[in-house]
C-alpha cells in the first residue's frame, strides 16, 4: 500500500507578502527632487563615479569574498587597492571597513588594553568609542571638551588638558580624541600628538568627519600627517563612498610596529566574513575620485563659501564657525561643513530641519535645538542658491510678542554626572528599567546620545542627572528628535544599574 501523501498544491502568498515596504518607501523617497546637503558625500549625484560604475549591474557585482584573482592569493587587486589608499592618506597601512567608522573605533578601543589599563579620552567622542570601552573593559579618564554655551555644542580638547590628564594617569594606554567635530571644528592634532608621545602613549583620532582632509590645499591637513598613530576615517561621509564603508589608517609613528599586528587581529575579529564587495569597491572608487579629481574640490569649497557669504550678507542667521576663534582648542574649520545658527533667525534647528525637509525637499545633516549643519561632499557642487533661498523663507516663530518664553529659551547641553563604574561593569551589571524621574541619581546601564550627532550625554557607569533627563526628553520630543540607546522613544523610562 502506498502511504505517501500527495503534496498539497502551492498556496498563493498572503496579500501582505506581496509588498516590500522598506524598499518601496526608499524608492519613493529617491524619486523626489531632493537637494542633498547630508551624507553620504556623493549625495546621490547622477554624475557620481559610483553611479557610472554600478549602474544597473549591482547584482552582477555583488560577489562574496575569497575569490581568486580579486582578494585571494598573493598581490591581489584588494592588496593593491589598500596600498593605494595608504599612499593617498599617508598611512603605513590601511584597512577597508564595511561596518562604518564605528567598526574602526571599536577596533582601536580593543587593541589598547595591550598598551595600558586606562584610556585618556575626550568626553565628547562618538558613542561607538564608548561601545569599544564596553568591549575592551578599559578604565577611562575623560578630558572635558570646550562647550559653546550659546549653541549648546561641544568642540574639542587642548593639548594642555590632555597632558594634565596623562600626568594623573600612570597606566595610560592611549589618548583618544575627535577631530573634526560634527560642527567642523578642527583640533590642534600636532600639539596633542606631541603631548601623547611625550607621555609614551599613542594618539588615536576619530577623524570620521575628516576623510577628505589633506587631499586639497583648501582643506585642513589630515591627522596622520600631524602625528596621529591610528585614525578612523568615515569615507562615506564626505569622501564619496557608499554608506557604511570606511577606512582605518595606521601612521608611520613610534608605535606602528606594536600596533600593526594588534590592529590586524582585531580587524579580523570584528570584520564580517561576508564583507560587501560593493562597499569595498566604493572605497576604491572614492579614493581614485578624490586623488584624480582633486580640482573638483575647489568647486565644493566655493559652493560652501557662497552659502556662508549669503548668510552673512543677509544678516538674519549666523555662521557658527565665525565664533570658533573664541575657543583655544580650535585651530581651523572644515570648509565643507556649513553650521548655521538658526535661533539667531527666530527658529530652532529642529524646526528648520523639519520645514526644509517637508516644504523644500532639502536634506541637511544635523539639527540641534540651536542650529543646523549642512555638508557638501568633496567634489560635489550642489545648488547653493536653492538652499539659501529656502532657508530665508523659513518662519520666525521664536521672535515677537506671541512667542512663548519657555520655547524661546535655548536647550543647554548638560554636564555629565560623575562616573561610579567602568562602562563595561555598568553594561554587564544586573539592571532595572525605571521611570525617568526615578532614575535621577542612579547609575546608567546604557549609553544615551541625542542623535544626531551621537555624542553620548550619558555613559554606562555615570550618574543620571535631572538636567540630563530634561535635555534628552526635550530632544526626543522635538521634530525629528531621537535618543540613541534609549529604552523607549520618549525617554519615559531608563535602564539603570540595580542597587
CSV table of C-alpha atoms in Angstrom, one decimal:
chain,number,residue,atom,x,y,z
A,1,UNK,CA,0.0,0.0,0.0
A,2,UNK,CA,1.4,3.4,-1.0
A,3,UNK,CA,1.4,5.6,2.1
A,4,UNK,CA,3.0,8.6,0.5
A,5,UNK,CA,0.9,11.7,0.8
A,6,UNK,CA,0.3,13.8,-2.2
A,7,UNK,CA,1.9,17.2,-1.9
A,8,UNK,CA,-0.6,19.9,-1.4
A,9,UNK,CA,-0.8,22.5,-4.2
A,10,UNK,CA,1.3,25.6,-3.7
A,11,UNK,CA,-0.6,28.3,-2.0
A,12,UNK,CA,-0.6,31.9,-3.2
A,13,UNK,CA,1.2,34.2,-0.8
A,14,UNK,CA,-0.8,36.3,1.6
A,15,UNK,CA,-1.5,39.7,0.1
A,16,UNK,CA,0.7,41.4,2.6
A,17,UNK,CA,3.7,39.3,1.5
A,18,UNK,CA,3.4,40.9,-2.0
A,19,UNK,CA,4.7,44.1,-0.5
A,20,UNK,CA,8.3,45.2,0.1
A,21,UNK,CA,7.6,48.2,2.4
A,22,UNK,CA,11.1,49.4,3.1
A,23,UNK,CA,12.3,49.0,-0.5
A,24,UNK,CA,9.1,50.7,-1.8
A,25,UNK,CA,9.5,53.6,0.7
A,26,UNK,CA,13.1,54.0,-0.2
A,27,UNK,CA,12.3,54.1,-3.9
A,28,UNK,CA,9.5,56.6,-3.4
A,29,UNK,CA,11.8,58.8,-1.3
A,30,UNK,CA,14.6,58.7,-4.0
A,31,UNK,CA,12.1,59.8,-6.7
A,32,UNK,CA,11.5,63.2,-5.1
A,33,UNK,CA,13.5,66.2,-6.2
A,34,UNK,CA,15.9,66.4,-3.2
A,35,UNK,CA,18.7,68.8,-2.6
A,36,UNK,CA,21.1,66.7,-0.6
A,37,UNK,CA,23.3,68.5,1.9
A,38,UNK,CA,23.9,65.5,4.0
A,39,UNK,CA,25.9,62.2,4.0
A,40,UNK,CA,26.9,60.2,2.1
A,41,UNK,CA,29.3,62.6,0.4
A,42,UNK,CA,28.3,61.6,-3.1
A,43,UNK,CA,24.8,62.9,-2.2
A,44,UNK,CA,23.2,60.5,-4.7
A,45,UNK,CA,24.5,62.7,-7.6
A,46,UNK,CA,23.7,61.2,-11.0
A,47,UNK,CA,27.2,62.3,-12.2
A,48,UNK,CA,28.9,60.4,-9.4
A,49,UNK,CA,31.5,57.9,-10.4
A,50,UNK,CA,29.7,55.4,-8.3
A,51,UNK,CA,26.5,55.7,-10.4
A,52,UNK,CA,28.6,55.2,-13.6
A,53,UNK,CA,30.3,52.1,-12.2
A,54,UNK,CA,27.4,50.3,-10.5
A,55,UNK,CA,24.5,51.4,-12.7
A,56,UNK,CA,22.1,48.5,-13.2
A,57,UNK,CA,24.8,45.9,-12.5
A,58,UNK,CA,24.5,46.0,-8.7
A,59,UNK,CA,23.5,42.3,-8.5
A,60,UNK,CA,26.2,41.3,-11.0
A,61,UNK,CA,28.9,42.9,-8.9
A,62,UNK,CA,27.7,41.6,-5.5
A,63,UNK,CA,30.2,38.8,-5.1
A,64,UNK,CA,31.3,37.1,-1.9
A,65,UNK,CA,34.8,37.4,-0.5
A,66,UNK,CA,37.7,35.0,-1.1
A,67,UNK,CA,37.7,34.9,-4.9
A,68,UNK,CA,40.9,34.0,-6.8
A,69,UNK,CA,42.3,37.0,-8.6
A,70,UNK,CA,40.3,39.5,-6.5
A,71,UNK,CA,41.1,39.2,-2.8
A,72,UNK,CA,42.6,35.7,-2.5
A,73,UNK,CA,46.2,34.9,-3.2
A,74,UNK,CA,49.4,36.9,-3.3
A,75,UNK,CA,49.4,40.6,-4.5
A,76,UNK,CA,45.7,40.7,-5.2
A,77,UNK,CA,43.7,43.7,-6.5
A,78,UNK,CA,42.5,44.2,-3.0
A,79,UNK,CA,46.0,44.4,-1.7
A,80,UNK,CA,46.8,46.9,-4.4
A,81,UNK,CA,43.7,49.0,-3.6
A,82,UNK,CA,44.7,49.0,0.1
A,83,UNK,CA,48.2,50.1,-0.8
A,84,UNK,CA,46.9,52.9,-3.0
A,85,UNK,CA,44.6,54.1,-0.2
A,86,UNK,CA,47.5,54.0,2.3
A,87,UNK,CA,49.6,56.2,0.0
A,88,UNK,CA,46.8,58.6,-0.7
A,89,UNK,CA,46.2,59.3,3.0
A,90,UNK,CA,49.9,59.0,4.1
A,91,UNK,CA,49.4,55.8,6.1
A,92,UNK,CA,51.8,52.9,6.8
A,93,UNK,CA,48.8,50.6,6.3
A,94,UNK,CA,45.1,50.9,5.7
A,95,UNK,CA,42.2,48.6,6.3
A,96,UNK,CA,38.9,48.8,4.5
A,97,UNK,CA,35.9,48.6,6.8
A,98,UNK,CA,32.4,47.5,5.8
A,99,UNK,CA,30.7,48.4,9.1
A,100,UNK,CA,31.4,52.1,9.2
A,101,UNK,CA,33.8,54.1,11.2
A,102,UNK,CA,32.1,52.7,14.3
A,103,UNK,CA,33.9,49.4,13.5
A,104,UNK,CA,37.2,51.3,13.3
A,105,UNK,CA,36.6,52.9,16.7
A,106,UNK,CA,35.8,49.5,18.2
A,107,UNK,CA,39.0,48.1,16.7
A,108,UNK,CA,41.1,50.9,18.1
A,109,UNK,CA,39.5,50.5,21.6
A,110,UNK,CA,40.0,46.8,21.5
A,111,UNK,CA,43.8,47.0,20.9
A,112,UNK,CA,44.6,49.5,23.6
A,113,UNK,CA,44.5,47.1,26.6
A,114,UNK,CA,47.8,45.7,25.3
A,115,UNK,CA,49.3,49.1,26.0
A,116,UNK,CA,47.8,50.0,29.4
A,117,UNK,CA,44.8,49.9,31.6
A,118,UNK,CA,43.2,53.3,31.2
A,119,UNK,CA,42.2,55.3,28.1
A,120,UNK,CA,42.5,59.0,28.2
A,121,UNK,CA,39.6,60.0,26.1
A,122,UNK,CA,37.8,63.1,25.0
A,123,UNK,CA,34.4,63.1,26.7
A,124,UNK,CA,32.6,64.1,23.5
A,125,UNK,CA,33.6,61.1,21.5
A,126,UNK,CA,31.1,59.2,19.4
A,127,UNK,CA,29.1,56.5,21.1
A,128,UNK,CA,31.0,53.8,19.2
A,129,UNK,CA,34.1,54.7,21.2
A,130,UNK,CA,32.1,54.0,24.4
A,131,UNK,CA,30.9,50.8,22.8
A,132,UNK,CA,34.6,50.0,22.4
A,133,UNK,CA,35.2,50.7,26.1
A,134,UNK,CA,32.4,48.1,26.9
A,135,UNK,CA,34.1,45.6,24.6
A,136,UNK,CA,37.7,46.2,25.9
A,137,UNK,CA,36.9,46.6,29.6
A,138,UNK,CA,39.3,49.6,29.9
A,139,UNK,CA,39.0,52.2,32.5
A,140,UNK,CA,38.7,55.7,31.2
A,141,UNK,CA,39.9,59.2,32.2
A,142,UNK,CA,37.8,61.7,30.4
A,143,UNK,CA,39.0,65.1,29.2
A,144,UNK,CA,36.2,67.6,29.0
A,145,UNK,CA,35.8,69.5,25.7
A,146,UNK,CA,35.2,73.2,25.4
A,147,UNK,CA,31.4,74.0,25.2
A,148,UNK,CA,29.8,76.8,23.4
A,149,UNK,CA,27.1,77.8,25.9
A,150,UNK,CA,25.1,79.8,23.3
A,151,UNK,CA,25.0,77.0,20.8
A,152,UNK,CA,25.0,74.2,23.3
A,153,UNK,CA,27.6,72.2,21.3
A,154,UNK,CA,30.8,70.6,22.4
A,155,UNK,CA,34.1,71.3,20.5
A,156,UNK,CA,37.5,69.7,21.2
A,157,UNK,CA,40.2,69.5,23.8
A,158,UNK,CA,43.5,71.2,24.2
A,159,UNK,CA,47.0,69.7,24.4
A,160,UNK,CA,47.3,71.2,27.9
A,161,UNK,CA,44.2,69.4,29.2
A,162,UNK,CA,45.4,66.1,27.6
A,163,UNK,CA,48.8,66.5,29.2
A,164,UNK,CA,47.3,67.1,32.6
A,165,UNK,CA,45.1,64.0,32.2
A,166,UNK,CA,48.1,62.0,31.3
A,167,UNK,CA,50.1,63.3,34.3
A,168,UNK,CA,47.4,61.8,36.6
A,169,UNK,CA,47.1,58.5,34.7
A,170,UNK,CA,50.3,56.5,35.1
A,171,UNK,CA,48.7,53.4,33.5
A,172,UNK,CA,47.5,55.2,30.4
A,173,UNK,CA,47.1,53.1,27.3
A,174,UNK,CA,46.5,55.8,24.7
A,175,UNK,CA,44.9,59.2,24.0
A,176,UNK,CA,41.6,59.2,22.0
A,177,UNK,CA,40.3,62.4,20.5
A,178,UNK,CA,37.8,63.6,17.9
A,179,UNK,CA,38.8,65.9,15.1
A,180,UNK,CA,37.0,67.5,13.3
A,181,UNK,CA,33.8,67.8,15.4
A,182,UNK,CA,30.3,67.5,14.0
A,183,UNK,CA,30.3,71.2,13.5
A,184,UNK,CA,33.6,71.2,11.7
A,185,UNK,CA,36.0,72.4,14.5
A,186,UNK,CA,39.5,71.1,13.9
A,187,UNK,CA,41.7,70.4,16.9
A,188,UNK,CA,45.4,71.0,17.3
A,189,UNK,CA,46.3,67.4,16.5
A,190,UNK,CA,50.0,68.1,16.3
A,191,UNK,CA,50.2,69.5,19.8
A,192,UNK,CA,48.0,66.7,21.2
A,193,UNK,CA,50.2,64.1,19.4
A,194,UNK,CA,53.3,65.6,21.0
A,195,UNK,CA,51.7,65.5,24.4
A,196,UNK,CA,50.7,61.9,24.0
A,197,UNK,CA,54.1,60.8,22.7
A,198,UNK,CA,55.9,62.7,25.5
A,199,UNK,CA,53.9,60.6,27.9
A,200,UNK,CA,54.9,57.4,26.0
A,201,UNK,CA,51.4,56.6,24.5
A,202,UNK,CA,49.9,56.7,21.0
A,203,UNK,CA,47.3,59.1,19.8
A,204,UNK,CA,44.1,57.7,18.3
A,205,UNK,CA,42.0,60.2,16.3
A,206,UNK,CA,38.4,59.6,15.3
A,207,UNK,CA,38.6,61.6,12.1
A,208,UNK,CA,35.2,60.3,10.8
A,209,UNK,CA,34.2,63.7,9.5
A,210,UNK,CA,37.6,64.4,8.0
A,211,UNK,CA,38.1,61.7,5.5
A,212,UNK,CA,38.7,64.3,2.8
A,213,UNK,CA,41.3,66.2,4.8
A,214,UNK,CA,44.8,66.6,3.2
A,215,UNK,CA,43.5,65.9,-0.3
A,216,UNK,CA,43.3,69.6,-1.4
A,217,UNK,CA,45.1,72.7,-0.3
A,218,UNK,CA,41.9,74.4,0.8
A,219,UNK,CA,41.2,71.6,3.3
A,220,UNK,CA,42.9,71.1,6.7
A,221,UNK,CA,45.8,68.6,7.0
A,222,UNK,CA,44.9,65.1,7.8
A,223,UNK,CA,45.6,63.7,11.3
A,224,UNK,CA,48.2,61.2,10.1
A,225,UNK,CA,50.4,64.0,8.7
A,226,UNK,CA,50.2,65.7,12.1
A,227,UNK,CA,51.5,62.8,14.2
A,228,UNK,CA,48.4,60.7,14.9
A,229,UNK,CA,49.2,57.0,15.3
A,230,UNK,CA,45.8,55.4,14.4
A,231,UNK,CA,43.0,57.2,12.5
A,232,UNK,CA,39.4,56.2,11.9
A,233,UNK,CA,38.1,57.6,8.6
A,234,UNK,CA,34.4,57.5,7.7
A,235,UNK,CA,35.0,57.6,4.0
A,236,UNK,CA,31.3,57.6,3.1
A,237,UNK,CA,30.6,60.8,4.9
A,238,UNK,CA,32.3,63.4,2.7
A,239,UNK,CA,34.8,61.4,0.6
A,240,UNK,CA,32.1,59.8,-1.5
A,241,UNK,CA,32.0,56.0,-0.9
A,242,UNK,CA,28.8,54.1,-0.2
A,243,UNK,CA,27.2,54.4,3.3
A,244,UNK,CA,28.7,52.0,5.9
A,245,UNK,CA,32.1,51.9,4.2
A,246,UNK,CA,35.1,53.4,6.0
A,247,UNK,CA,38.8,53.1,6.5
A,248,UNK,CA,41.2,52.6,9.4
A,249,UNK,CA,44.7,54.1,8.9
A,250,UNK,CA,47.9,53.3,10.8
A,251,UNK,CA,50.5,56.0,10.9
A,252,UNK,CA,54.3,55.8,10.5
A,253,UNK,CA,54.8,56.7,14.1
A,254,UNK,CA,56.8,55.3,17.1
A,255,UNK,CA,54.0,52.8,17.9
A,256,UNK,CA,53.5,51.4,14.4
A,257,UNK,CA,55.4,48.2,14.9
A,258,UNK,CA,53.5,47.5,18.1
A,259,UNK,CA,50.1,48.4,16.8
A,260,UNK,CA,50.1,46.8,13.4
A,261,UNK,CA,49.7,43.1,14.4
A,262,UNK,CA,47.2,44.1,17.1
A,263,UNK,CA,45.0,46.0,14.7
A,264,UNK,CA,45.2,43.3,12.1
A,265,UNK,CA,44.0,40.7,14.6
A,266,UNK,CA,41.2,42.9,16.0
A,267,UNK,CA,40.1,43.7,12.4
A,268,UNK,CA,39.7,40.0,11.7
A,269,UNK,CA,37.7,39.7,14.9
A,270,UNK,CA,35.0,42.2,14.0
A,271,UNK,CA,35.0,42.3,10.2
A,272,UNK,CA,32.3,40.3,8.6
A,273,UNK,CA,33.4,37.1,6.8
A,274,UNK,CA,30.9,38.2,4.2
A,275,UNK,CA,32.3,41.7,3.6
A,276,UNK,CA,30.4,43.5,0.9
A,277,UNK,CA,32.2,43.7,-2.5
A,278,UNK,CA,30.1,46.7,-3.3
A,279,UNK,CA,31.2,48.7,-0.3
A,280,UNK,CA,34.8,47.7,-0.8
A,281,UNK,CA,34.7,48.7,-4.5
A,282,UNK,CA,33.1,52.0,-3.5
A,283,UNK,CA,36.1,52.8,-1.2
A,284,UNK,CA,38.5,52.1,-4.1
A,285,UNK,CA,36.5,54.4,-6.4
A,286,UNK,CA,36.2,57.1,-3.8
A,287,UNK,CA,40.0,57.2,-3.3
A,288,UNK,CA,40.5,57.4,-7.0
A,289,UNK,CA,37.9,60.2,-7.4
A,290,UNK,CA,39.4,62.2,-4.6
A,291,UNK,CA,43.0,62.0,-5.8
A,292,UNK,CA,42.5,62.2,-9.5
A,293,UNK,CA,39.6,64.8,-9.3
A,294,UNK,CA,41.0,66.9,-6.5
A,295,UNK,CA,40.4,70.0,-8.7
A,296,UNK,CA,36.6,69.4,-8.3
A,297,UNK,CA,37.0,70.0,-4.6
A,298,UNK,CA,37.7,73.7,-5.4
A,299,UNK,CA,34.1,73.9,-6.6
A,300,UNK,CA,32.8,72.3,-3.5
A,301,UNK,CA,34.7,74.8,-1.3
A,302,UNK,CA,33.4,77.7,-3.4
A,303,UNK,CA,29.8,76.5,-3.1
A,304,UNK,CA,30.1,76.3,0.7
A,305,UNK,CA,31.8,79.7,0.9
A,306,UNK,CA,29.0,81.1,-1.2
A,307,UNK,CA,26.4,79.9,1.2
A,308,UNK,CA,28.3,81.3,4.2
A,309,UNK,CA,28.7,84.6,2.3
A,310,UNK,CA,25.0,85.0,1.6
A,311,UNK,CA,24.1,84.2,5.2
A,312,UNK,CA,26.5,86.8,6.5
A,313,UNK,CA,25.3,89.4,4.0
A,314,UNK,CA,21.6,88.9,4.7
A,315,UNK,CA,22.1,89.0,8.4
A,316,UNK,CA,19.2,87.0,9.7
A,317,UNK,CA,21.1,83.9,10.6
A,318,UNK,CA,24.7,83.5,11.8
A,319,UNK,CA,27.6,81.2,10.8
A,320,UNK,CA,28.6,79.1,13.8
A,321,UNK,CA,32.2,78.8,12.7
A,322,UNK,CA,32.6,82.6,12.8
A,323,UNK,CA,32.8,82.2,16.5
A,324,UNK,CA,35.4,79.4,16.6
A,325,UNK,CA,38.2,81.9,17.3
A,326,UNK,CA,36.9,82.2,20.9
A,327,UNK,CA,37.9,78.6,21.7
A,328,UNK,CA,41.6,77.8,22.3
A,329,UNK,CA,41.1,74.1,21.2
A,330,UNK,CA,40.0,75.0,17.7
A,331,UNK,CA,42.7,75.7,15.0
A,332,UNK,CA,40.6,75.6,11.8
A,333,UNK,CA,37.2,74.9,10.5
A,334,UNK,CA,36.3,72.4,7.8
A,335,UNK,CA,35.2,74.5,4.8
A,336,UNK,CA,32.8,71.8,3.6
A,337,UNK,CA,30.6,71.9,6.7
A,338,UNK,CA,28.2,74.8,7.0
A,339,UNK,CA,26.9,75.2,10.6
A,340,UNK,CA,24.1,77.8,10.8
A,341,UNK,CA,22.8,79.3,14.0
A,342,UNK,CA,19.0,79.2,13.2
A,343,UNK,CA,17.9,80.6,16.6
A,344,UNK,CA,19.5,83.9,15.7
A,345,UNK,CA,16.9,83.9,12.9
A,346,UNK,CA,14.0,83.0,15.1
A,347,UNK,CA,13.6,79.3,14.6
A,348,UNK,CA,15.0,76.2,16.3
A,349,UNK,CA,17.3,73.9,14.4
A,350,UNK,CA,15.0,71.0,14.7
A,351,UNK,CA,12.1,73.0,13.3
A,352,UNK,CA,14.2,74.4,10.5
A,353,UNK,CA,15.4,71.0,9.5
A,354,UNK,CA,11.8,69.7,9.5
A,355,UNK,CA,10.5,72.5,7.3
A,356,UNK,CA,13.4,72.3,4.9
A,357,UNK,CA,12.7,68.6,4.5
A,358,UNK,CA,8.9,68.8,4.3
A,359,UNK,CA,8.4,72.0,2.3
A,360,UNK,CA,11.5,72.4,0.2
A,361,UNK,CA,12.9,68.8,-0.3
A,362,UNK,CA,16.2,69.8,1.2
A,363,UNK,CA,18.0,67.4,3.5
A,364,UNK,CA,20.6,68.7,5.9
A,365,UNK,CA,22.9,66.6,8.1
A,366,UNK,CA,22.5,67.6,11.7
A,367,UNK,CA,20.0,69.6,13.7
A,368,UNK,CA,20.3,70.7,17.3
A,369,UNK,CA,18.0,73.0,19.3
A,370,UNK,CA,20.0,76.0,18.1
A,371,UNK,CA,21.5,75.1,14.7
A,372,UNK,CA,21.6,73.0,11.6
A,373,UNK,CA,24.6,71.7,9.8
A,374,UNK,CA,24.7,71.2,6.0
A,375,UNK,CA,27.5,69.3,4.4
A,376,UNK,CA,28.9,69.3,0.9
A,377,UNK,CA,30.7,66.2,-0.3
A,378,UNK,CA,34.3,66.6,-1.6
A,379,UNK,CA,33.8,67.0,-5.4
A,380,UNK,CA,30.1,67.9,-5.2
A,381,UNK,CA,28.7,71.2,-6.2
A,382,UNK,CA,25.0,71.4,-5.1
A,383,UNK,CA,22.6,74.2,-5.8
A,384,UNK,CA,23.6,76.7,-3.1
A,385,UNK,CA,21.0,79.3,-4.3
A,386,UNK,CA,18.2,76.9,-3.7
A,387,UNK,CA,19.4,76.2,-0.2
A,388,UNK,CA,19.9,79.9,0.9
A,389,UNK,CA,16.5,80.9,-0.6
A,390,UNK,CA,14.7,78.2,1.2
A,391,UNK,CA,16.5,78.9,4.4
A,392,UNK,CA,15.5,82.6,4.3
A,393,UNK,CA,11.9,81.7,3.6
A,394,UNK,CA,11.5,79.9,6.9
A,395,UNK,CA,9.2,81.4,9.5
A,396,UNK,CA,10.5,83.1,12.8
A,397,UNK,CA,8.2,81.6,15.5
A,398,UNK,CA,10.7,82.5,18.3
A,399,UNK,CA,10.5,86.2,17.5
A,400,UNK,CA,7.7,88.5,18.5
A,401,UNK,CA,5.3,89.1,21.4
A,402,UNK,CA,3.4,85.9,20.7
A,403,UNK,CA,6.5,83.6,21.2
A,404,UNK,CA,6.4,81.7,24.4
A,405,UNK,CA,9.3,82.4,26.7
A,406,UNK,CA,9.8,78.8,27.5
A,407,UNK,CA,10.0,77.9,23.8
A,408,UNK,CA,12.4,80.8,23.2
A,409,UNK,CA,14.8,79.6,25.9
A,410,UNK,CA,17.7,77.6,24.3
A,411,UNK,CA,18.3,74.0,25.2
A,412,UNK,CA,21.6,73.9,27.1
A,413,UNK,CA,24.0,70.9,26.8
A,414,UNK,CA,24.0,69.2,30.2
A,415,UNK,CA,27.2,68.4,32.0
A,416,UNK,CA,27.7,64.6,32.6
A,417,UNK,CA,27.2,63.2,36.0
A,418,UNK,CA,30.1,61.6,37.9
A,419,UNK,CA,31.3,58.1,37.0
A,420,UNK,CA,30.7,55.3,39.5
A,421,UNK,CA,31.6,52.2,37.4
A,422,UNK,CA,33.5,51.5,34.2
A,423,UNK,CA,31.4,51.3,31.0
A,424,UNK,CA,31.8,47.5,30.9
A,425,UNK,CA,31.0,47.0,34.5
A,426,UNK,CA,27.8,49.0,34.2
A,427,UNK,CA,26.8,47.5,30.9
A,428,UNK,CA,27.1,43.9,32.2
A,429,UNK,CA,25.6,44.6,35.7
A,430,UNK,CA,22.1,43.5,36.6
A,431,UNK,CA,19.8,46.3,35.5
A,432,UNK,CA,16.4,47.7,36.2
A,433,UNK,CA,14.1,49.8,34.0
A,434,UNK,CA,12.6,52.7,36.0
A,435,UNK,CA,10.6,55.8,35.2
A,436,UNK,CA,13.0,58.6,34.1
A,437,UNK,CA,12.2,60.7,37.1
A,438,UNK,CA,13.2,57.9,39.4
A,439,UNK,CA,16.4,57.3,37.5
A,440,UNK,CA,17.9,60.6,38.6
A,441,UNK,CA,20.8,59.9,41.0
A,442,UNK,CA,21.1,56.3,39.8
A,443,UNK,CA,23.8,54.8,37.6
A,444,UNK,CA,23.1,54.4,33.9
A,445,UNK,CA,23.4,51.0,32.3
A,446,UNK,CA,23.2,52.4,28.8
A,447,UNK,CA,24.8,54.9,26.5
A,448,UNK,CA,22.3,57.6,25.8
A,449,UNK,CA,23.0,60.1,23.0
A,450,UNK,CA,20.9,62.8,21.4
A,451,UNK,CA,21.1,61.7,17.8
A,452,UNK,CA,22.3,63.2,15.5
A,453,UNK,CA,25.1,63.9,16.3
A,454,UNK,CA,25.6,60.9,18.6
A,455,UNK,CA,27.8,62.3,21.3
A,456,UNK,CA,26.9,60.5,24.5
A,457,UNK,CA,25.1,62.6,27.1
A,458,UNK,CA,25.2,59.7,29.5
A,459,UNK,CA,27.7,56.8,29.6
A,460,UNK,CA,27.2,53.4,31.2
A,461,UNK,CA,28.5,53.9,34.7
A,462,UNK,CA,27.7,57.6,35.0
A,463,UNK,CA,25.1,59.0,37.4
A,464,UNK,CA,22.0,60.3,35.7
A,465,UNK,CA,21.2,63.9,36.5
A,466,UNK,CA,17.9,65.7,36.3
A,467,UNK,CA,19.4,68.2,33.8
A,468,UNK,CA,20.3,65.3,31.5
A,469,UNK,CA,16.9,63.7,31.7
A,470,UNK,CA,15.2,67.0,30.8
A,471,UNK,CA,17.6,67.5,27.9
A,472,UNK,CA,17.0,64.0,26.5
A,473,UNK,CA,13.3,64.2,26.9
A,474,UNK,CA,13.1,67.6,25.2
A,475,UNK,CA,15.3,66.4,22.4
A,476,UNK,CA,13.1,63.3,21.9
A,477,UNK,CA,10.0,65.5,21.8
A,478,UNK,CA,11.5,67.8,19.1
A,479,UNK,CA,10.6,67.2,15.4
A,480,UNK,CA,12.9,64.5,14.2
A,481,UNK,CA,14.4,64.1,17.7
A,482,UNK,CA,15.9,60.8,18.6
A,483,UNK,CA,17.9,59.5,21.6
A,484,UNK,CA,20.2,56.6,20.6
A,485,UNK,CA,20.2,53.8,23.2
A,486,UNK,CA,17.0,54.9,24.9
A,487,UNK,CA,14.8,52.2,26.3
A,488,UNK,CA,11.8,53.9,24.6
A,489,UNK,CA,11.4,56.7,22.1
A,490,UNK,CA,10.0,59.3,24.5
A,491,UNK,CA,12.7,58.6,27.1
A,492,UNK,CA,10.0,57.9,29.6
A,493,UNK,CA,11.9,55.1,31.2
A,494,UNK,CA,15.6,54.5,31.6
A,495,UNK,CA,17.7,51.4,32.2
A,496,UNK,CA,19.9,51.7,35.4
A,497,UNK,CA,22.3,49.5,37.3
A,498,UNK,CA,20.4,47.6,40.0
A,499,UNK,CA,21.3,48.9,43.5
